[in-house]
Amino acid sequence: MTTQSRIGIVGATGAVGTVTLGLLAERGYDNVRAFASARSAGSRIAFGEGDLLVEEATPEALGAGDVDLFLFSVGTSASRELVPVASAAGAMCVDKSSAYRLVDGYPLVVPEVNGARALEALERDRIVANPNCCTIPLTCVLKPLHEEAGLARVRVSTYQSVSGAGAQRMDALAHEDPTRHDLVMDWTWEGDDSDEEAKLRAETRKILELPELPLSATCVRVPVMVGHSEAVWVEVERPLSPDEAAELLRDAPSVRVLDLPSFPTPAAAAGEDEVLVGRIRRDTAAENGIALYLSSDNLRKGAALNAIQIAELLLEGVAAQA
Ligand SMILES: NC(=O)c1ccc[n+]([C@@H]2O[C@H](COP(=O)([O-])OP(=O)(O)OC[C@H]3O[C@@H](n4cnc5c(N)ncnc54)[C@H](OP(=O)(O)O)[C@@H]3O)[C@@H](O)[C@H]2O)c1
């Protein structure tokens, strides 16, 4: 039974880690340990009806070989230090930072889109990367459109909640006047693009296995607590009507289409597992263009839930090999 596997959550006290613990408890996992930095080691954290001791995520603790699978949500530099130690001790590792996402040979997985890739990790060092919180819902929507009509190019504008930047930013928003919140692009610059925009392009290309896909993005942080939204303009190679696109998306796994007068919002998406998609209409500025709008819970499908789905593919893969 995969729910009896020994699971370690590294970064358990953070925005993603706490949601991960909640989802694991809901799914019936009961052999779970919580790890974080020395700052919160020794404290206790809620898990199901009870709580867990928070252990310090030292290389010695993660390298002890007594955990089957780790879910990491600690940031890129801590992942670069800790994931190899856990992997060397034989554990499977799902990493939510950008440490491994674009490194050749490491699967970057959205289970509904390219789940089979996760099992390749079992033939190597058992490390799978979880994509960026905007890439995951975008690829869930692009995959069925590509299979039917062929993607020619994609333009995206994102509206990303502060929980995407961690628990401290959530606390800051809770205590500030939202009318004075700066609508910032709070990433670093890679040429003319932010690193977030560059990640969205490169990760989407890797997951869809379309290395040349033209994809232009503008990513913006907005004063919303949970829920990332994206306005998406898709050009396809073969004609596709908005009604046909909506039907494809209605059949797509983990996608829920909303028809007017309903449309996706962060509030509607928060706490939900599915990617909400609506406003599906013709893009009148392009010959074969579809415009749509999506919202998804960045802490669930954008991070914790997607990582748990990857973990379950790995655990099932190992069980099948046994
Ligand atoms: N938030 C999202 O929507 C989202 C989506 C996708 C991916 N991610 C990625 O997930 C990771 C975590 O994000 P978050 O939003 O949960 O951040 P967060 O709220 O700031 O939480 C960070 C967690 O990592 C722990 N930590 C920090 N440095 C550590 C170290 N050196 N050793 C061990 N533990 C350490 C913290 O422990 P303490 O409490 O002890 O400080 C805390 O549990 C990042 O890589 C982020 O890019 C986030």
Short mmCIF file of C-alpha atoms and ligand atoms in Angstrom, two decimals:
data_model
loop_
_atom_site.label_atom_id
_atom_site.label_comp_id
_atom_site.label_asym_id
_atom_site.label_seq_id
_atom_site.Cartn_x
_atom_site.Cartn_y
_atom_site.Cartn_z
CA MET A 1 0.00 0.00 0.00
CA THR A 2 1.48 3.36 -0.99
CA THR A 3 -0.20 5.09 1.99
CA GLN A 4 2.02 3.05 4.34
CA SER A 5 5.21 4.28 2.65
CA ARG A 6 7.61 6.31 4.78
CA ILE A 7 7.25 9.91 3.57
CA GLY A 8 9.39 12.90 4.56
CA ILE A 9 8.22 16.49 3.99
CA VAL A 10 11.19 18.85 3.82
CA GLY A 11 10.04 22.46 4.22
CA ALA A 12 7.02 21.27 6.20
CA THR A 13 6.49 24.62 7.94
CA GLY A 14 6.27 26.66 4.72
CA ALA A 15 3.35 27.73 2.52
CA VAL A 16 3.66 24.65 0.29
CA GLY A 17 4.75 22.27 3.08
CA THR A 18 1.70 22.89 5.25
CA VAL A 19 -0.64 22.28 2.30
CA THR A 20 1.35 19.11 1.49
CA LEU A 21 0.79 17.80 5.03
CA GLY A 22 -2.93 18.54 4.79
CA LEU A 23 -3.27 16.71 1.47
CA LEU A 24 -1.29 13.68 2.70
CA ALA A 25 -3.48 13.40 5.81
CA GLU A 26 -6.63 13.63 3.61
CA ARG A 27 -5.28 10.83 1.39
CA GLY A 28 -4.67 8.53 4.36
CA TYR A 29 -0.86 8.62 4.63
CA ASP A 30 0.11 7.93 8.22
CA ASN A 31 3.86 7.30 8.17
CA VAL A 32 4.92 10.92 7.63
CA ARG A 33 7.81 12.95 9.08
CA ALA A 34 8.21 16.74 8.99
CA PHE A 35 11.55 18.50 8.39
CA ALA A 36 12.46 22.19 8.26
CA SER A 37 15.39 24.45 9.08
CA ALA A 38 17.02 24.81 12.49
CA ARG A 39 14.67 27.80 13.03
CA SER A 40 11.59 25.62 13.52
CA ALA A 41 13.18 22.30 14.52
CA GLY A 42 11.67 21.05 17.80
CA SER A 43 8.28 22.72 17.23
CA ARG A 44 5.13 20.72 16.42
CA ILE A 45 3.00 21.03 13.30
CA ALA A 46 -0.60 19.95 12.66
CA PHE A 47 -1.10 16.69 10.77
CA GLY A 48 -4.59 15.21 10.45
CA GLU A 49 -6.16 14.89 13.87
CA GLY A 50 -2.78 15.17 15.61
CA ASP A 51 0.59 16.77 15.07
CA LEU A 52 4.18 15.95 14.12
CA LEU A 53 7.53 16.92 15.64
CA VAL A 54 9.47 19.16 13.24
CA GLU A 55 12.95 17.70 12.74
CA GLU A 56 15.95 19.63 11.46
CA ALA A 57 16.67 18.84 7.80
CA THR A 58 20.36 18.06 8.22
CA PRO A 59 22.27 15.98 5.64
CA GLU A 60 22.67 13.31 8.33
CA ALA A 61 18.91 13.09 8.96
CA LEU A 62 18.00 13.02 5.26
CA GLY A 63 20.80 10.60 4.44
CA ALA A 64 19.91 8.03 7.10
CA GLY A 65 18.13 5.78 4.59
CA ASP A 66 14.95 5.38 6.67
CA VAL A 67 12.55 7.31 4.39
CA ASP A 68 11.11 5.93 1.12
CA LEU A 69 10.21 9.25 -0.51
CA PHE A 70 10.88 12.91 0.25
CA LEU A 71 8.84 15.87 -0.96
CA PHE A 72 11.06 18.97 -0.95
CA SER A 73 9.74 22.55 -0.79
CA VAL A 74 12.72 24.44 0.62
CA GLY A 75 14.06 26.69 -2.13
CA THR A 76 16.72 26.10 -4.75
CA SER A 77 19.95 26.38 -2.75
CA ALA A 78 18.72 24.14 0.09
CA SER A 79 17.45 21.61 -2.49
CA ARG A 80 20.84 21.57 -4.21
CA GLU A 81 22.43 20.65 -0.89
CA LEU A 82 19.85 18.20 0.50
CA VAL A 83 18.25 16.37 -2.46
CA PRO A 84 21.49 14.59 -3.54
CA VAL A 85 22.04 13.35 0.03
CA ALA A 86 18.54 11.87 0.25
CA SER A 87 18.83 10.38 -3.23
CA ALA A 88 22.23 8.82 -2.45
CA ALA A 89 20.64 7.12 0.57
CA GLY A 90 18.13 5.44 -1.77
CA ALA A 91 15.08 7.67 -1.33
CA MET A 92 12.84 8.90 -4.13
CA CYS A 93 12.78 12.71 -4.21
CA VAL A 94 10.20 15.11 -5.67
CA ASP A 95 11.70 18.59 -5.70
CA LYS A 96 9.56 21.73 -6.01
CA SER A 97 12.42 24.20 -6.45
CA SER A 98 14.00 25.10 -9.78
CA ALA A 99 17.21 23.18 -8.95
CA TYR A 100 16.53 20.24 -11.33
CA ARG A 101 13.69 21.42 -13.58
CA LEU A 102 15.70 22.32 -16.64
CA VAL A 103 18.67 20.00 -16.12
CA ASP A 104 18.90 17.41 -18.91
CA GLY A 105 17.98 13.91 -17.79
CA TYR A 106 15.75 14.96 -14.90
CA PRO A 107 12.02 14.46 -15.56
CA LEU A 108 9.88 17.59 -15.16
CA VAL A 109 6.42 16.23 -14.63
CA VAL A 110 2.75 17.19 -14.71
CA PRO A 111 1.09 13.77 -14.27
CA GLU A 112 -1.88 14.51 -16.58
CA VAL A 113 0.47 15.76 -19.30
CA ASN A 114 3.64 13.63 -19.21
CA GLY A 115 3.24 11.33 -16.18
CA ALA A 116 5.08 8.43 -17.83
CA ARG A 117 8.29 10.49 -17.68
CA ALA A 118 8.32 10.25 -13.85
CA LEU A 119 9.15 6.55 -14.01
CA GLU A 120 12.39 7.33 -15.89
CA ALA A 121 13.74 8.62 -12.56
CA LEU A 122 13.56 5.10 -11.13
CA GLU A 123 16.21 4.05 -13.65
CA ARG A 124 18.52 6.88 -12.52
CA ASP A 125 18.86 8.67 -9.18
CA ARG A 126 15.11 8.76 -8.35
CA ILE A 127 14.82 12.57 -8.53
CA VAL A 128 11.81 14.18 -10.25
CA ALA A 129 11.29 17.93 -10.59
CA ASN A 130 7.92 19.61 -10.00
CA PRO A 131 7.31 22.54 -12.39
CA ASN A 132 6.65 26.20 -11.63
CA CYS A 133 3.18 27.02 -10.27
CA CYS A 134 2.13 28.78 -13.52
CA THR A 135 3.60 26.15 -15.83
CA ILE A 136 1.51 23.34 -14.33
CA PRO A 137 -1.99 24.75 -15.08
CA LEU A 138 -0.82 26.16 -18.43
CA THR A 139 0.40 22.76 -19.67
CA CYS A 140 -2.81 21.05 -18.44
CA VAL A 141 -4.70 23.37 -20.81
CA LEU A 142 -2.26 23.46 -23.73
CA LYS A 143 -1.78 19.67 -24.02
CA PRO A 144 -5.29 18.80 -25.36
CA LEU A 145 -5.30 21.82 -27.68
CA HIS A 146 -1.91 20.79 -29.07
CA GLU A 147 -2.94 17.18 -29.61
CA GLU A 148 -5.99 18.27 -31.60
CA ALA A 149 -4.79 21.28 -33.56
CA GLY A 150 -1.01 21.71 -33.08
CA LEU A 151 0.34 24.66 -31.13
CA ALA A 152 1.87 27.38 -33.30
CA ARG A 153 2.52 30.02 -30.62
CA VAL A 154 1.40 31.01 -27.13
CA ARG A 155 1.20 34.34 -25.32
CA VAL A 156 0.52 34.48 -21.59
CA SER A 157 -0.05 37.20 -19.03
CA THR A 158 -0.03 36.00 -15.41
CA TYR A 159 -1.59 37.46 -12.26
CA GLN A 160 0.19 35.61 -9.44
CA SER A 161 -0.84 35.59 -5.79
CA VAL A 162 1.59 36.40 -2.98
CA SER A 163 1.47 32.84 -1.58
CA GLY A 164 3.58 31.91 -4.61
CA ALA A 165 6.40 33.81 -2.88
CA GLY A 166 6.10 31.93 0.43
CA ALA A 167 4.65 32.20 3.92
CA GLN A 168 6.45 35.45 4.82
CA ARG A 169 4.88 37.30 1.88
CA MET A 170 1.43 35.98 2.87
CA ASP A 171 1.97 37.33 6.37
CA ALA A 172 3.08 40.68 4.94
CA LEU A 173 -0.06 40.98 2.75
CA ALA A 174 -2.28 40.08 5.71
CA HIS A 175 -0.84 43.01 7.65
CA GLU A 176 -0.63 45.69 4.99
CA ASP A 177 -3.11 47.99 3.28
CA PRO A 178 -3.84 46.17 0.00
CA THR A 179 -4.65 49.44 -1.76
CA ARG A 180 -1.01 50.44 -1.23
CA HIS A 181 0.39 47.11 -2.43
CA ASP A 182 2.77 47.54 -5.33
CA LEU A 183 1.81 45.46 -8.37
CA VAL A 184 5.36 44.35 -8.83
CA MET A 185 7.24 42.02 -11.09
CA ASP A 186 9.26 40.72 -8.17
CA TRP A 187 11.68 38.47 -10.01
CA THR A 188 15.21 38.86 -11.27
CA TRP A 189 15.98 39.79 -14.87
CA GLU A 190 17.29 37.49 -17.58
CA GLY A 191 17.84 39.93 -20.43
CA ASP A 192 14.47 41.50 -21.27
CA ASP A 193 12.51 38.75 -19.48
CA SER A 194 12.16 38.06 -15.78
CA ASP A 195 13.42 34.68 -14.59
CA GLU A 196 9.76 33.72 -13.95
CA GLU A 197 8.90 34.44 -17.60
CA ALA A 198 11.96 32.53 -18.82
CA LYS A 199 11.00 29.55 -16.60
CA LEU A 200 7.44 29.52 -17.91
CA ARG A 201 8.70 29.34 -21.50
CA ALA A 202 11.49 26.80 -20.93
CA GLU A 203 9.48 24.50 -18.64
CA THR A 204 6.44 24.49 -20.97
CA ARG A 205 8.69 23.57 -23.91
CA LYS A 206 10.31 20.73 -21.92
CA ILE A 207 7.03 19.24 -20.63
CA LEU A 208 5.24 19.40 -23.98
CA GLU A 209 8.41 18.28 -25.79
CA LEU A 210 8.16 21.25 -28.14
CA PRO A 211 11.66 22.75 -27.83
CA GLU A 212 11.02 25.50 -30.40
CA LEU A 213 7.51 26.55 -29.28
CA PRO A 214 7.27 30.35 -29.48
CA LEU A 215 5.98 31.42 -26.06
CA SER A 216 5.95 34.98 -24.79
CA ALA A 217 5.00 35.71 -21.16
CA THR A 218 4.52 38.69 -18.87
CA CYS A 219 4.40 37.63 -15.21
CA VAL A 220 3.04 39.95 -12.51
CA ARG A 221 2.47 39.52 -8.77
CA VAL A 222 -0.94 40.82 -7.57
CA PRO A 223 -2.31 41.47 -4.05
CA VAL A 224 -4.25 38.20 -3.85
CA MET A 225 -3.52 35.67 -1.08
CA VAL A 226 -3.97 32.35 -2.96
CA GLY A 227 -4.69 31.54 -6.62
CA HIS A 228 -2.73 32.32 -9.76
CA SER A 229 -4.58 33.44 -12.90
CA GLU A 230 -3.38 33.49 -16.51
CA ALA A 231 -4.75 35.16 -19.63
CA VAL A 232 -3.67 32.91 -22.52
CA TRP A 233 -3.71 33.54 -26.26
CA VAL A 234 -3.07 30.35 -28.27
CA GLU A 235 -2.47 30.15 -32.02
CA VAL A 236 -2.95 26.71 -33.53
CA GLU A 237 -1.85 25.22 -36.85
CA ARG A 238 -5.25 23.75 -37.83
CA PRO A 239 -8.56 25.63 -37.46
CA LEU A 240 -10.18 25.15 -34.04
CA SER A 241 -13.39 26.88 -32.98
CA PRO A 242 -13.90 28.12 -29.42
CA ASP A 243 -16.67 25.52 -28.98
CA GLU A 244 -14.31 22.73 -30.08
CA ALA A 245 -11.61 24.04 -27.73
CA ALA A 246 -14.12 24.12 -24.86
CA GLU A 247 -15.18 20.52 -25.58
CA LEU A 248 -11.55 19.35 -25.60
CA LEU A 249 -10.94 21.09 -22.28
CA ARG A 250 -14.14 19.65 -20.75
CA ASP A 251 -12.65 16.19 -21.40
CA ALA A 252 -9.17 17.10 -20.13
CA PRO A 253 -8.09 15.63 -16.78
CA SER A 254 -7.84 18.08 -13.83
CA VAL A 255 -9.51 20.86 -15.85
CA ARG A 256 -12.98 22.32 -15.15
CA VAL A 257 -14.55 24.57 -17.79
CA LEU A 258 -16.75 27.41 -16.50
CA ASP A 259 -19.34 28.90 -18.84
CA LEU A 260 -20.48 32.52 -18.65
CA PRO A 261 -21.75 34.09 -16.48
CA SER A 262 -19.26 32.04 -14.40
CA PHE A 263 -15.56 32.55 -15.05
CA PRO A 264 -12.34 31.63 -13.24
CA THR A 265 -11.19 33.72 -10.29
CA PRO A 266 -8.52 33.09 -7.64
CA ALA A 267 -11.22 32.91 -4.95
CA ALA A 268 -13.08 30.21 -6.91
CA ALA A 269 -9.84 28.26 -7.50
CA ALA A 270 -8.45 28.47 -3.93
CA GLY A 271 -8.87 25.15 -2.14
CA GLU A 272 -9.81 23.35 -5.37
CA ASP A 273 -7.76 20.65 -7.08
CA GLU A 274 -8.81 21.45 -10.65
CA VAL A 275 -7.60 24.16 -13.01
CA LEU A 276 -10.57 26.44 -13.74
CA VAL A 277 -10.80 27.59 -17.38
CA GLY A 278 -13.26 30.03 -18.92
CA ARG A 279 -13.72 33.00 -21.27
CA ILE A 280 -12.88 30.59 -24.14
CA ARG A 281 -13.35 32.70 -27.24
CA ARG A 282 -11.90 33.54 -30.62
CA ASP A 283 -8.76 35.69 -30.54
CA THR A 284 -9.76 38.17 -33.22
CA ALA A 285 -6.15 39.36 -33.60
CA ALA A 286 -4.96 35.98 -34.96
CA GLU A 287 -6.04 33.74 -37.85
CA ASN A 288 -6.36 30.49 -35.84
CA GLY A 289 -6.42 32.09 -32.42
CA ILE A 290 -8.16 31.07 -29.19
CA ALA A 291 -8.17 33.29 -26.09
CA LEU A 292 -8.94 31.89 -22.64
CA TYR A 293 -8.50 32.66 -18.97
CA LEU A 294 -7.55 30.25 -16.17
CA SER A 295 -7.18 30.28 -12.40
CA SER A 296 -5.68 27.58 -10.20
CA ASP A 297 -4.64 27.11 -6.59
CA ASN A 298 -0.87 27.63 -6.75
CA LEU A 299 -0.31 25.85 -3.43
CA ARG A 300 -2.35 22.77 -4.47
CA LYS A 301 -2.18 21.88 -8.21
CA GLY A 302 0.59 24.47 -8.64
CA ALA A 303 2.80 22.81 -6.02
CA ALA A 304 1.76 20.35 -3.27
CA LEU A 305 -0.91 18.36 -5.11
CA ASN A 306 1.10 17.98 -8.31
CA ALA A 307 4.11 16.80 -6.28
CA ILE A 308 1.99 14.24 -4.40
CA GLN A 309 0.58 12.96 -7.70
CA ILE A 310 4.18 12.52 -8.94
CA ALA A 311 5.05 10.76 -5.67
CA GLU A 312 2.14 8.35 -6.15
CA LEU A 313 3.32 7.53 -9.68
CA LEU A 314 6.77 6.72 -8.26
CA LEU A 315 5.41 4.65 -5.36
CA GLU A 316 3.14 2.71 -7.74
CA GLY A 317 6.09 2.25 -10.12
CA VAL A 318 8.23 0.77 -7.35
CA ALA A 319 5.36 -1.46 -6.18
CA ALA A 320 4.93 -2.72 -9.77
CA GLN A 321 8.64 -3.59 -9.98
CA ALA A 322 8.58 -5.54 -6.69
N1 LIG B 1 4.43 28.88 -3.00
C1 LIG B 1 4.16 28.36 -4.16
O1 LIG B 1 3.08 28.57 -4.76
C2 LIG B 1 5.16 27.47 -4.83
C3 LIG B 1 4.78 26.81 -5.98
C4 LIG B 1 5.67 25.97 -6.62
C5 LIG B 1 6.93 25.82 -6.08
N2 LIG B 1 7.28 26.47 -4.96
C6 LIG B 1 8.64 26.26 -4.44
O2 LIG B 1 8.58 25.57 -3.20
C7 LIG B 1 9.65 26.00 -2.37
C8 LIG B 1 9.10 26.47 -1.03
O3 LIG B 1 8.17 27.47 -1.24
P1 LIG B 1 7.21 28.02 -0.08
O4 LIG B 1 6.36 28.99 -0.78
O5 LIG B 1 6.61 26.93 0.71
O6 LIG B 1 8.30 28.79 0.84
P2 LIG B 1 8.20 29.23 2.38
O7 LIG B 1 6.80 29.46 2.80
O8 LIG B 1 9.19 30.33 2.55
O9 LIG B 1 8.74 27.94 3.18
C9 LIG B 1 10.08 27.50 3.10
C10 LIG B 1 10.25 26.22 3.90
O10 LIG B 1 11.56 25.73 3.69
C11 LIG B 1 12.22 25.61 4.96
N3 LIG B 1 13.64 25.92 4.78
C12 LIG B 1 14.17 27.07 4.32
N4 LIG B 1 15.51 26.96 4.23
C13 LIG B 1 15.83 25.71 4.64
C14 LIG B 1 17.04 24.98 4.81
N5 LIG B 1 18.23 25.52 4.50
N6 LIG B 1 16.97 23.71 5.27
C15 LIG B 1 15.79 23.14 5.56
N7 LIG B 1 14.60 23.77 5.45
C16 LIG B 1 14.63 25.04 4.99
C17 LIG B 1 11.50 26.57 5.88
O11 LIG B 1 11.70 26.17 7.23
P3 LIG B 1 11.62 27.20 8.46
O12 LIG B 1 10.16 27.34 8.80
O13 LIG B 1 12.38 26.47 9.54
O14 LIG B 1 12.26 28.47 8.03
C18 LIG B 1 10.06 26.38 5.39
O15 LIG B 1 9.53 25.18 5.92
C19 LIG B 1 10.41 27.04 -3.19
O16 LIG B 1 11.45 26.39 -3.88
C20 LIG B 1 9.38 27.53 -4.16
O17 LIG B 1 9.97 28.04 -5.34
C21 LIG B 1 6.43 27.28 -4.31
#
